[in-house]
Structures are given as structure tokens and as C-alpha cells.
CSV table of C-alpha atoms and ligand atoms in Angstrom, one decimal:
chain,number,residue,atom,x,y,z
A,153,UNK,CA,78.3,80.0,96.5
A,154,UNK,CA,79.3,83.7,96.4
A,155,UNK,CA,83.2,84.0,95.7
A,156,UNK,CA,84.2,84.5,99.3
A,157,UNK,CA,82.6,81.2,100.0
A,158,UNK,CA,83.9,79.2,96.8
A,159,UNK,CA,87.6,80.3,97.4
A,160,UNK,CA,87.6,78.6,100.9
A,161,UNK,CA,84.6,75.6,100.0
A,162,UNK,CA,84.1,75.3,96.3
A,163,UNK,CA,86.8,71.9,94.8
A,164,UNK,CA,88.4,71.0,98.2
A,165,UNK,CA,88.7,67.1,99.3
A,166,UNK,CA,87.7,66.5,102.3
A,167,UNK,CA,89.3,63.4,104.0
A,168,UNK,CA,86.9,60.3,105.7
A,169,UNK,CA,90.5,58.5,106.8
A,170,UNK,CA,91.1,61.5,109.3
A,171,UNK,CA,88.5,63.8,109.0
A,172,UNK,CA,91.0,66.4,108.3
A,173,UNK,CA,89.3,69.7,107.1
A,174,UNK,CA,91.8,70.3,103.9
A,175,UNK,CA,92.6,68.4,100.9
A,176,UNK,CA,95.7,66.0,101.7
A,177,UNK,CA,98.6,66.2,99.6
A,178,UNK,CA,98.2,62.8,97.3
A,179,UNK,CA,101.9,62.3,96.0
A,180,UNK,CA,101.3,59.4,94.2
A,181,UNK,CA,102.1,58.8,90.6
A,182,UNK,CA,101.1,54.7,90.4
A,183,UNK,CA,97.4,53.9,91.1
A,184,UNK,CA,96.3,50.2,91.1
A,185,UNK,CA,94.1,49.5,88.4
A,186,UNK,CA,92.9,45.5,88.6
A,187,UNK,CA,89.5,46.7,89.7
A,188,UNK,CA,89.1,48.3,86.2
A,189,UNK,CA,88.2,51.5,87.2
A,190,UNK,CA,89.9,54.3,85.2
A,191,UNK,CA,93.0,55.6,87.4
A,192,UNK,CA,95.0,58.6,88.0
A,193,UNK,CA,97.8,59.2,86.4
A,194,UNK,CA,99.7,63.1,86.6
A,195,UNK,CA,99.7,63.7,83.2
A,196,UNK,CA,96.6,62.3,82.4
A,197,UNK,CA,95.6,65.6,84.5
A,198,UNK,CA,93.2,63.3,86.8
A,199,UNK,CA,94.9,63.1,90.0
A,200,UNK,CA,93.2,63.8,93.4
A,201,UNK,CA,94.7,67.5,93.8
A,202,UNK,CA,95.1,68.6,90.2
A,203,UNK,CA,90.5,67.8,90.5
A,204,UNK,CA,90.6,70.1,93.6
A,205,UNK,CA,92.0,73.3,92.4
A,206,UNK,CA,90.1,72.5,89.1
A,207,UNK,CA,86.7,72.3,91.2
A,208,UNK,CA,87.8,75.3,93.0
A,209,UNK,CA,89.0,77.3,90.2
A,210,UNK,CA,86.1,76.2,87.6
A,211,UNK,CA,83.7,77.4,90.5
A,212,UNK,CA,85.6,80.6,90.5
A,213,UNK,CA,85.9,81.3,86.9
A,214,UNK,CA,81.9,80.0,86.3
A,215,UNK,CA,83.7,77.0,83.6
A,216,UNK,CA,82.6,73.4,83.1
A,217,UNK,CA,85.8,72.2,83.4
A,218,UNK,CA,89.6,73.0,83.7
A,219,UNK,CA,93.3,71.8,83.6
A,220,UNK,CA,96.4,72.6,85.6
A,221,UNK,CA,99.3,73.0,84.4
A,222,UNK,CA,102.8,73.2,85.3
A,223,UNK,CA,103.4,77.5,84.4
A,224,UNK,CA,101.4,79.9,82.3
A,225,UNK,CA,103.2,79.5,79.1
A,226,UNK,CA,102.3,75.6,79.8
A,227,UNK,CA,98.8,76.6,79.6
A,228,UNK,CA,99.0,79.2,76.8
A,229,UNK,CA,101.0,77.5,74.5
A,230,UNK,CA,98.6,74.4,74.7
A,231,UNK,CA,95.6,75.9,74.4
A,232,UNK,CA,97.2,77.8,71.2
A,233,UNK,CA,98.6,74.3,69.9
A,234,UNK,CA,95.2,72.2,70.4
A,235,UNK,CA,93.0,75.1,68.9
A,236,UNK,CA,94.7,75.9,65.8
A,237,UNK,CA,96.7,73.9,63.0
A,238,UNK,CA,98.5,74.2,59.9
A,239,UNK,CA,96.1,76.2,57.6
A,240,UNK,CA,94.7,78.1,60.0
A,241,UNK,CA,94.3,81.7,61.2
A,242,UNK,CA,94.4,83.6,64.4
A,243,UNK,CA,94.1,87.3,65.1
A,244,UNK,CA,96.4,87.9,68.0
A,245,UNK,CA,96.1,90.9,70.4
A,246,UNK,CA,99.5,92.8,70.1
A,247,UNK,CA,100.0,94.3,73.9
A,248,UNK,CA,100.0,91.3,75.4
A,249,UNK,CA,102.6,89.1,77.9
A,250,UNK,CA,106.0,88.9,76.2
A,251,UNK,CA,106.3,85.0,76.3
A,252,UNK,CA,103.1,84.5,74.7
A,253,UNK,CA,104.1,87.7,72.1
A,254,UNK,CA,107.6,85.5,71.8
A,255,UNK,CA,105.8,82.0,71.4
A,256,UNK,CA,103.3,83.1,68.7
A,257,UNK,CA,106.0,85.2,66.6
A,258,UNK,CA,108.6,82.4,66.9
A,259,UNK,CA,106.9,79.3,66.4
A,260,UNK,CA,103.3,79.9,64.5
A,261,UNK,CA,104.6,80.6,61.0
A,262,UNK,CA,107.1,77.5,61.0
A,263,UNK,CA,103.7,75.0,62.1
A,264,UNK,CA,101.8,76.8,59.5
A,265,UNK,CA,99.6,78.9,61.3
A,266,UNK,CA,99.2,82.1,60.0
A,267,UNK,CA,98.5,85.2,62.3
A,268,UNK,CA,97.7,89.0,62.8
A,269,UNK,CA,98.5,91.1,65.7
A,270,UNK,CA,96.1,93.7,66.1
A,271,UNK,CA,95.7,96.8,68.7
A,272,UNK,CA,93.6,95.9,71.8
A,273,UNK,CA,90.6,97.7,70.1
A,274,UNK,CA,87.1,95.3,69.2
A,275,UNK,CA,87.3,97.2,65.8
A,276,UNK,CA,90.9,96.4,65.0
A,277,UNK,CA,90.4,93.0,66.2
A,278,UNK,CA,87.4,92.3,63.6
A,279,UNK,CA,89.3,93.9,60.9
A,280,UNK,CA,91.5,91.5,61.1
A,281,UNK,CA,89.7,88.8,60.9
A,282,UNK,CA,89.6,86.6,57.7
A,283,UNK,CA,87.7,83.7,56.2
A,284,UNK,CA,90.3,81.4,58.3
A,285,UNK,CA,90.1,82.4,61.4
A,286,UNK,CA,89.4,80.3,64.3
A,287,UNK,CA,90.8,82.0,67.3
A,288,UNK,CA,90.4,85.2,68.9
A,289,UNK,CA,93.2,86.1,72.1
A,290,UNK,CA,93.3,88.8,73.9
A,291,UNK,CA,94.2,90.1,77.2
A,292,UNK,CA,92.9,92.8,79.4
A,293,UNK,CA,94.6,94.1,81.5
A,294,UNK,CA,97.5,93.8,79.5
A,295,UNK,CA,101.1,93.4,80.6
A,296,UNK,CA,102.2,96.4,81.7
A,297,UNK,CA,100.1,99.1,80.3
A,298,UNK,CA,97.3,97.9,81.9
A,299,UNK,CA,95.2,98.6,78.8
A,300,UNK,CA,91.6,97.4,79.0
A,301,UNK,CA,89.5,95.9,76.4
A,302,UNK,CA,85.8,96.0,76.2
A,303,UNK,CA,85.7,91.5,76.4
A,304,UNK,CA,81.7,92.0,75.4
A,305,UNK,CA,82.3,93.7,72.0
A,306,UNK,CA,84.9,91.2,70.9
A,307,UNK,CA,82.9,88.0,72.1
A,308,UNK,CA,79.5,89.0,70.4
A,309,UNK,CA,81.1,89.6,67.0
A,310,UNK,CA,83.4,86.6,67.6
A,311,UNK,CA,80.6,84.2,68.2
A,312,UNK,CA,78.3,85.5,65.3
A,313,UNK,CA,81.7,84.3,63.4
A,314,UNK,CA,81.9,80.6,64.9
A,315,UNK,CA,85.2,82.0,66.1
A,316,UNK,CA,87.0,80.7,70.0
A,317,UNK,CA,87.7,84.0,72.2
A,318,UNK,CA,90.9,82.9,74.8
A,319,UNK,CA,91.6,85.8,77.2
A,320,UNK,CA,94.3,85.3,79.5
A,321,UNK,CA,92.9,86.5,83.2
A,322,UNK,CA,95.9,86.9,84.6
A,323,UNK,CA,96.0,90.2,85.6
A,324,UNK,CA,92.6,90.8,87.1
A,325,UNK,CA,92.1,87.2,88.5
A,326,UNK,CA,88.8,85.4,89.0
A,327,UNK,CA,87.9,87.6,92.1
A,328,UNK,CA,87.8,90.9,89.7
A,329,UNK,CA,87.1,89.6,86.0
A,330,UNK,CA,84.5,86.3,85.2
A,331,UNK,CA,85.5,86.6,81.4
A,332,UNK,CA,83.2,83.4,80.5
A,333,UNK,CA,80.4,85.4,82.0
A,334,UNK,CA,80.9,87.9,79.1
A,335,UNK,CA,81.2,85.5,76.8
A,336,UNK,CA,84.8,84.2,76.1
A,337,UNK,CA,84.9,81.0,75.6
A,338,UNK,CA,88.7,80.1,77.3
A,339,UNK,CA,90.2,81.8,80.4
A,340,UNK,CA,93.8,80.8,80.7
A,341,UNK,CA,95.8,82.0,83.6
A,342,UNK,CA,99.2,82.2,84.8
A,343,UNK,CA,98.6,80.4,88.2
A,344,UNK,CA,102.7,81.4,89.3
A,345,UNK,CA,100.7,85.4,90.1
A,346,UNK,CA,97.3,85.9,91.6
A,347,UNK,CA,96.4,82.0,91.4
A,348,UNK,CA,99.0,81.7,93.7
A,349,UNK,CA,100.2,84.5,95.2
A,350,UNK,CA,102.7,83.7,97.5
A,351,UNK,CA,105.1,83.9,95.0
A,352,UNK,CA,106.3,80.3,95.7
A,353,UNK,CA,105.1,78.3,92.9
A,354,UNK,CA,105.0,78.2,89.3
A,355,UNK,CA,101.7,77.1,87.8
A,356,UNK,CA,99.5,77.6,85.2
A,357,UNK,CA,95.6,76.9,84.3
A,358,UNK,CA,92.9,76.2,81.5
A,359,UNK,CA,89.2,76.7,82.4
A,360,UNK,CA,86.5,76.7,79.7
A,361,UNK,CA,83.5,74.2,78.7
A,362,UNK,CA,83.8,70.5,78.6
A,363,UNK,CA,84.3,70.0,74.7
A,364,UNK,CA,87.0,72.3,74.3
A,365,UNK,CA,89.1,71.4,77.7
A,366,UNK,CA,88.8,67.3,76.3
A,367,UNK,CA,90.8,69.2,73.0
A,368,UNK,CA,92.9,70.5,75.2
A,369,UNK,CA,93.4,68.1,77.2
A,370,UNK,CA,94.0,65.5,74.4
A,371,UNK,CA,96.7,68.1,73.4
A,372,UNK,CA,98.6,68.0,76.8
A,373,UNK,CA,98.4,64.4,76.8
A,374,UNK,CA,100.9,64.1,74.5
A,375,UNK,CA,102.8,68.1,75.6
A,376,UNK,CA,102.6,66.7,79.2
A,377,UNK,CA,103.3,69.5,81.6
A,378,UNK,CA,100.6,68.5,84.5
A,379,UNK,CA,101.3,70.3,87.4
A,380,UNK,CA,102.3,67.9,90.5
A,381,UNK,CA,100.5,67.2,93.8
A,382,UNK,CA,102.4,69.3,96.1
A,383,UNK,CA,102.0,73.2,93.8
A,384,UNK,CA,98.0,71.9,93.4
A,385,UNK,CA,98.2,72.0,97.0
A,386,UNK,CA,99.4,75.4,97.1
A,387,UNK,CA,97.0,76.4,94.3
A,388,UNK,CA,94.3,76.0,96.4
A,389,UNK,CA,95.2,78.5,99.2
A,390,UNK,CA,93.7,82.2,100.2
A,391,UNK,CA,92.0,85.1,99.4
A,392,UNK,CA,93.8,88.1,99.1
A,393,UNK,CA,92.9,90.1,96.0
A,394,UNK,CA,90.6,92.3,97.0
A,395,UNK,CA,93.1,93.9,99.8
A,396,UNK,CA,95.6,94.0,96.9
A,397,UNK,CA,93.1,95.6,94.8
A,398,UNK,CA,92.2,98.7,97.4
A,399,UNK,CA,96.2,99.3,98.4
A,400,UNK,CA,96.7,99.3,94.0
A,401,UNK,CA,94.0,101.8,94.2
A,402,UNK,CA,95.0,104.2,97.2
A,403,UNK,CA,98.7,103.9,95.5
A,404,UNK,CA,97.6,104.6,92.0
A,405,UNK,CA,96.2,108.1,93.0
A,406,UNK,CA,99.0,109.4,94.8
A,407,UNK,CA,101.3,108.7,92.2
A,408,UNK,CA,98.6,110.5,89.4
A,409,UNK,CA,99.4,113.2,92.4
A,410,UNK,CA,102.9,113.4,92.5
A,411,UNK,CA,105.3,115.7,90.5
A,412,UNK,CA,108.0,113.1,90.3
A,413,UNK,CA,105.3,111.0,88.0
A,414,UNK,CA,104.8,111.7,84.4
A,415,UNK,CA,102.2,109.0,83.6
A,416,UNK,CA,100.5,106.5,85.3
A,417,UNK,CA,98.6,103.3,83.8
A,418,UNK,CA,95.8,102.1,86.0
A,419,UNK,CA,92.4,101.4,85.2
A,420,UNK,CA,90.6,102.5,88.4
A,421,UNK,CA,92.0,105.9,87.6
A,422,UNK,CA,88.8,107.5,85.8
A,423,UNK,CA,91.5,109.7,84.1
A,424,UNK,CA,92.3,106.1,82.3
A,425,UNK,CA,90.9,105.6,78.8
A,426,UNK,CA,89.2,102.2,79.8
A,427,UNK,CA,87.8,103.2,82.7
A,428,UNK,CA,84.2,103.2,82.1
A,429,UNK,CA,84.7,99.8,80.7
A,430,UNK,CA,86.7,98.6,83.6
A,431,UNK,CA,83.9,100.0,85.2
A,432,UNK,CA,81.7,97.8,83.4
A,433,UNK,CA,83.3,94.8,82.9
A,434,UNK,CA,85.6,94.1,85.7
A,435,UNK,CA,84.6,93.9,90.0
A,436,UNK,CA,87.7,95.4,90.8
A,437,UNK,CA,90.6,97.2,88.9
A,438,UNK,CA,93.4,94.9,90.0
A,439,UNK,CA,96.8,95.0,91.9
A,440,UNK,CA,98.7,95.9,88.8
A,441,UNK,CA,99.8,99.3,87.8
A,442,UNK,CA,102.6,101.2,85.9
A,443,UNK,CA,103.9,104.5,85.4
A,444,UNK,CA,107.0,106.6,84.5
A,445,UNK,CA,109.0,109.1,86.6
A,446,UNK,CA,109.1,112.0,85.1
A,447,UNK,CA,112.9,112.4,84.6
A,448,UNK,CA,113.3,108.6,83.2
A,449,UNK,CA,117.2,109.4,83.9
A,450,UNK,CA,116.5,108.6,87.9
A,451,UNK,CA,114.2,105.4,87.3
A,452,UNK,CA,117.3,103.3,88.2
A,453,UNK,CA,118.6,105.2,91.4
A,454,UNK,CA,114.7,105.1,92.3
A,455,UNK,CA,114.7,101.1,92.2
A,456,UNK,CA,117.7,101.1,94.2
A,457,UNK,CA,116.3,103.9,96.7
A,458,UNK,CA,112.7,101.5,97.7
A,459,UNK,CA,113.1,100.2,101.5
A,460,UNK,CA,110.0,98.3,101.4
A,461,UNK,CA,109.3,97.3,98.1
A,462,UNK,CA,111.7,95.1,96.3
A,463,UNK,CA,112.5,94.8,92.4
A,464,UNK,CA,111.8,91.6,91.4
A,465,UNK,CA,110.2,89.7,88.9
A,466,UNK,CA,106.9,87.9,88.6
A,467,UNK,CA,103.8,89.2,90.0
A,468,UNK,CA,100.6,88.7,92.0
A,469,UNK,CA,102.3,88.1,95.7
A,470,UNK,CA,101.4,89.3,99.0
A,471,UNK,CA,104.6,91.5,99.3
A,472,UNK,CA,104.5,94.3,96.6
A,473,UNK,CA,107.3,94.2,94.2
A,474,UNK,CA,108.4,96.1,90.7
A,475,UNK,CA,110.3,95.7,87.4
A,476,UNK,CA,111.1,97.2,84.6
A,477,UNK,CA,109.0,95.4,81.8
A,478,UNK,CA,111.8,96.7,79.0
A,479,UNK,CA,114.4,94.5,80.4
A,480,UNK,CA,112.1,91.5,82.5
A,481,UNK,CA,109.0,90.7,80.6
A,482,UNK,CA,109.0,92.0,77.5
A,483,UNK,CA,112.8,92.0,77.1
A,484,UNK,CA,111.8,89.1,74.1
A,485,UNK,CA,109.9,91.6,72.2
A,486,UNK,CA,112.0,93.9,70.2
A,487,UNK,CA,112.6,97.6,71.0
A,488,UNK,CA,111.3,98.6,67.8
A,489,UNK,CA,107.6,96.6,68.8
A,490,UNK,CA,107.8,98.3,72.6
A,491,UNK,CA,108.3,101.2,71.4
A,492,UNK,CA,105.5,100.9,68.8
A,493,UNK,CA,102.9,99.4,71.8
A,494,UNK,CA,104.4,102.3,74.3
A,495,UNK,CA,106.8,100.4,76.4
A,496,UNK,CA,109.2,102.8,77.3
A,497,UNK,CA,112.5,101.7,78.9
A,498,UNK,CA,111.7,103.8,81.6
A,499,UNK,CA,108.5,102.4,82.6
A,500,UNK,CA,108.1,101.0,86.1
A,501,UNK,CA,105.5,98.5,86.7
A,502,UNK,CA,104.5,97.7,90.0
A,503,UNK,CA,102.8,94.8,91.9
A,504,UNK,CA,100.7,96.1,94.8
A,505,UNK,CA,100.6,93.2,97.9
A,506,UNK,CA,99.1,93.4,100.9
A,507,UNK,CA,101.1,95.5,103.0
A,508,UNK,CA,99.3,98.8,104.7
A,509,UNK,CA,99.2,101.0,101.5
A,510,UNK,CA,100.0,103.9,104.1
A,511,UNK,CA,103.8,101.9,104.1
A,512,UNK,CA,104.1,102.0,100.3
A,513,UNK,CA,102.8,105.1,99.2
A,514,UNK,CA,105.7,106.6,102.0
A,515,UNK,CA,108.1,103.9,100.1
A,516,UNK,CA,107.4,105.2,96.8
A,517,UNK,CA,107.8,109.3,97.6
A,518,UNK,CA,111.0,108.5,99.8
A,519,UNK,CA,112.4,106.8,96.7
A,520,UNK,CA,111.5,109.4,94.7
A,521,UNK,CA,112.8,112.1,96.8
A,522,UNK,CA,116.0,109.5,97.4
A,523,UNK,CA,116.0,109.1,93.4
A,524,UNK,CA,116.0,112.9,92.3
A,525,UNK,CA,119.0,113.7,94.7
A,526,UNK,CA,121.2,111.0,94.5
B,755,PLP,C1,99.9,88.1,81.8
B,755,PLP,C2,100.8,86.9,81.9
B,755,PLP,N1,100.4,85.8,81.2
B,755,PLP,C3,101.2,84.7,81.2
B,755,PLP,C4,102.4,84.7,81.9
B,755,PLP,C5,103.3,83.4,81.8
B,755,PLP,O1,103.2,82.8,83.0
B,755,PLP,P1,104.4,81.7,83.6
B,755,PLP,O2,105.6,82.5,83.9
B,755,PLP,O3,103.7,81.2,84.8
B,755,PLP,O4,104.6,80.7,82.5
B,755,PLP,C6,102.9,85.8,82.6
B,755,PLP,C7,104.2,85.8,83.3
B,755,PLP,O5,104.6,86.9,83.7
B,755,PLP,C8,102.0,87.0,82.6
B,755,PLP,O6,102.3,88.1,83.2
């Protein structure tokens, strides 16, 4: 099935009781059991809808097999927790999503799990790897740079080294970036963005080959955080990244046009540093993109000035929206490690939907104008 075909086709139950074309919503939590058949349960992560967005979404992502979960951080932090233990070491990508940047400088040196964060670079990466290293994670595009990483260069030396790639996929989603097809060995998404994108559920998913989801699994067993019937439901809706892809594109070069912009981060943008990889790598450069006004003083007056677009948090919806990562997601990293990675306070990163990009570019430069005289 060609990706069109397996977003609609690929997972979805159909029903013999009605002959209704869509998966019905399963609510139950209590299965009868005397015939001894193994039954669902919701956080055994075997229930009717939770196997329809995994057939969909493993179809999508070219896995054996999948979980989902009930957020990103869900899926994150139990892939992080199954994978490694006390005694172990993991080189950690340093731009990366604030929670996970948060969960891994928090928690990993109190369970014994020793770590290095390392620039989003293959050679840095394998620098930092030692004799105990087991895990690989990375991100790319990265929250809210957009940095890219070439994924090929880290999984070939990773895999000569026995050593699991994750990559969270967030940001490119399955319909622009198949990182198993380059070699990773764990996609882990935030299904609450592009998974979703209706910005009305939280949700959050594991897809990878059939030994290492039953670890994973085992883990969230006991972790629990299945995600219910009703979000598994929504999970399984729409196609609408490409559109958001083109409208990020369109609006990423008339900001690299304007005077009011100083920067902008986007790796369609051949002016980018990883766009030949992008290029190379990735079907499509995404809906995400961030940039800086170039008098960092008007950034707030600008957010208030935007008609159309709204300031908001989370990602991946059909209606564009924008935040300042400094203070949203990456408010749990310190100022002193933003500034290091190149977070400025006054950077602006935006969430391109499916509106007429026409309608948002005008947004954008009658904010800007709005901005500068107010
Ligand atoms: C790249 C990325 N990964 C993971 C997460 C965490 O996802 P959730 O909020 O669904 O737990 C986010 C949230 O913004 C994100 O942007």
C-alpha cells in the first residue's frame, strides 16, 4: 500500500455486525474469558482500537509491531525505562524536546543510568560513546531549531556497536520521515501533534520490531499508561501533512524574505545547514519552523498583533499556531543550556496548518508591521 492508501486502509476494523466502513469505538474494559482465549484488557495494550491504530501506524512507519500510549512522554519515558538499567549508558542527543531533556536530567542518575548529551552531529554522537552504551536517541527535526541530523550515519556506526538507535519522529511524522527505513531501530512519537492533529487528544506511540516492543511492552505493563478506546479512535483519522508541509514551505521563504526577520530555522530552506540531508533523508521538510524578528524587543506585541494565527501550545493541528519555546517547551531546561543549544528568548516557533498559506503569510507581515509600530 502506498501511504495515501495505508493512512485511510492499512489497521482499520471493519465491522461484520453492521457492516459499518470504520472501526467502532470498543469501550470495554472486561472481556469474558471462560473460553480460554487470551483477552483484552487496556493496559495489557491489546484491545480492539489500541490493534487498529497500531496496524495503521506500523504500516506507516514500515515496524513489526507498536504500542499506544496515553501522551508522548508516556511513550518516551517507557521506552527509555525498558531499554536501559542501572549500570548502563546512553548517549543522549542535546537539542531535543524539553520533557524528554527534563526526564533524562532528572531521573537517569538517581536509577543509575549514566548518560552524555552530545550535539546533534553523527561524529559527536560516536565520541561519546563508551564500552556501556546501549542506547542511542536522537531527534531530527529537533524542537524548535529544526536542526537535522543525517539518521544513516548514526545507525550504521550504531549497529556495528550492538547499540539501539530511538528517534523520536515527531516532528516530521511518518508521511515525511520512515526512520526504520534508514535503520533506527525505535520510532517513538508524540501522537498529541501530527498523529493526531486535530489538536484534541493527547496520545503517544512506540513502533519498532517485535522483540524489542514485547520489552517494551513488559515495561508498560507494570508503568500502565495505555491509551483508551475513544483517543485510539481519534488516532486513526486523516491525512493532512503534506498540505501542512507546502503552506510551512511557501511561509518559510517569505519570512527568509522579510526585513522584520533576522533568522529563520527550516530545513526546506536550502540556505539551511541540513538541507542536503533533509533532502536526502526526509519526503518532505515538515510543518514546523522557527525564527526571530529582528528587533527581539517587538516579539511580544507581534504575538499579540496575529488575527489568524493564535499563540498556543502544542503542535501538529490543522489551524496554525505559535509559541515561544523559552517559556512553553523548553521552559524546564535552564537558560544557561538554551542559550548554549541557541534558544533565544526571542525565538518564535511556529506550527503551519492547513489554512490557504496566502492567509498566513498576510497574518505574519500584518503582525509585523502591527508589531514594529505599536
Ligand atoms: C518532539 C516532541 N516529542 C515529545 C513530546 C511530548 O509529547 P506529549 O506532550 O504528548 O507527552 C513533545 C511535546 O511537545 C514534542 O514536541
Amino acid at each position: 500500500m502506498r501511504t495515501e492508501t495505508a493512512c485511510i486502509h492499512a489497521g482499520g476494523r471493519f465491522d461484520p455486525a453492521t457492516r459499518g466502513i470504520n472501526t467502532p469505538i470498543y469501550t470495554s474494559s472486561a472481556y469474558e474469558y471462560l473460553d480460554g482465549e487470551a483477552r483484552p484488557y487496556p493496559r495489557y495494550f491489546n484491545t480492539p482500537n489500541q490493534a487498529a491504530v497500531v496496524g495503521k501506524l506500523c504500516a506507516l512507519e514500515s515496524a513489526e509491531d507498536g504500542l499506544v500510549l496515553s501522551s508522548g512522554m508516556a511513550a518516551i519515558s517507557s521506552v527509555l525505562l525498558a531499554l536501559l538499567g542501572s549500570g548502563d549508558h546512553a548517549v543522549i542527543q542535546d537539542e531535543i524536546y524539553g520533557g524528554t531533556h527534563a526526564m533524562v536530567s532528572q531521573h537517569f542518575e538517581r536509577l543509575g543510568i549514566a548518560y552524555t548529551l552530545a550535539p546533534a552531529e553523527p561524529g559527536k554522537l560516536v565520541q561519546a560513546v563508551t564500552g556501556k552504551t546501549r542506547l542511542i536517541y536522537i531527534e531530527t527535526p529537533t524542537n524548535p531549531l529544526l536542526t537535522i541530523l543525517d539518521i544513516r550515519a548514526v545507525t550504521r556506526m550504531a549497529r556495528e556497536r550492538g547499540i539501539v538507535t530511538v528517534i523520536d519522529n515527531t516532528f516530521a511524522s511518518p508521511i515525511n520521515q520512515r526512520p526504520i527505513e534508514l535503520g533506527v531501530d525505535v520510532v517513538v512519537h508524540s501522537g498529541t501533534k501530527y498523529l493526531g492533529g486535530h489538536s484534541d487528544l493527547c496520545a503517544g506511540a512506540v513502533l519498532s520490531n517485535r522483540s524489542i516492543i514485547e520489552r517494551v511492552r513488559h515495561m508498560c505493563l507494570s508503568l500502565g499508561g495505555s491509551l483508551d478506546a475513544q483517543s485510539c479512535y481519534l488516532l486513526e483519522r486523516s491525512l493532512r501533512v503534506e498540505r501542512q508541509s507546502a503552506n510551512a514551505l511557501a511561509i518559510a521563504r517569505s519570512l527568509a524574505a522579510s526585513r522584520f526577520v533576522s533568522r529563520v530555522n527550516y530545513p526546506g530552506l536550502p540556505s539551511h545547514l541540513g538541507h542536503e540531508t533533509a533532502k536526502a533523508q526526509m519526503s518532505g521538510f515538515g510543518a514546523m519552523l522557527s525564527f526571530e524578528l529582528a528587533d527581539p524587543v517587538a516579539t511580544d506585541r507581534f504575538l499579540h498583533a496575529l488575527k489568524l494565527i493564535r499563540p498556543a501550545l502544542s503542535l501538529g493541528g490543522v489551524e496554525s499556531t505559535i509559541c515561544a519555546p523559552a517559556t512553553t517547551s523548553h521552559a524546564k531546561v535552564s537558560a544557561e543550556v538554551r542559550k548554549r543549544l541557541g534558544i533565544s528568548d526571542g525565538l518564535l516557533r511556529l506550527s503551519v496548518g492547513i489554512e490557504h498559506a496566502d492567509d498566513l503569510v498576510a497574518d505574519l507581515e500584518q503582525a509585523m508591521e502591527g508589531g514594529r509600530k505599536g
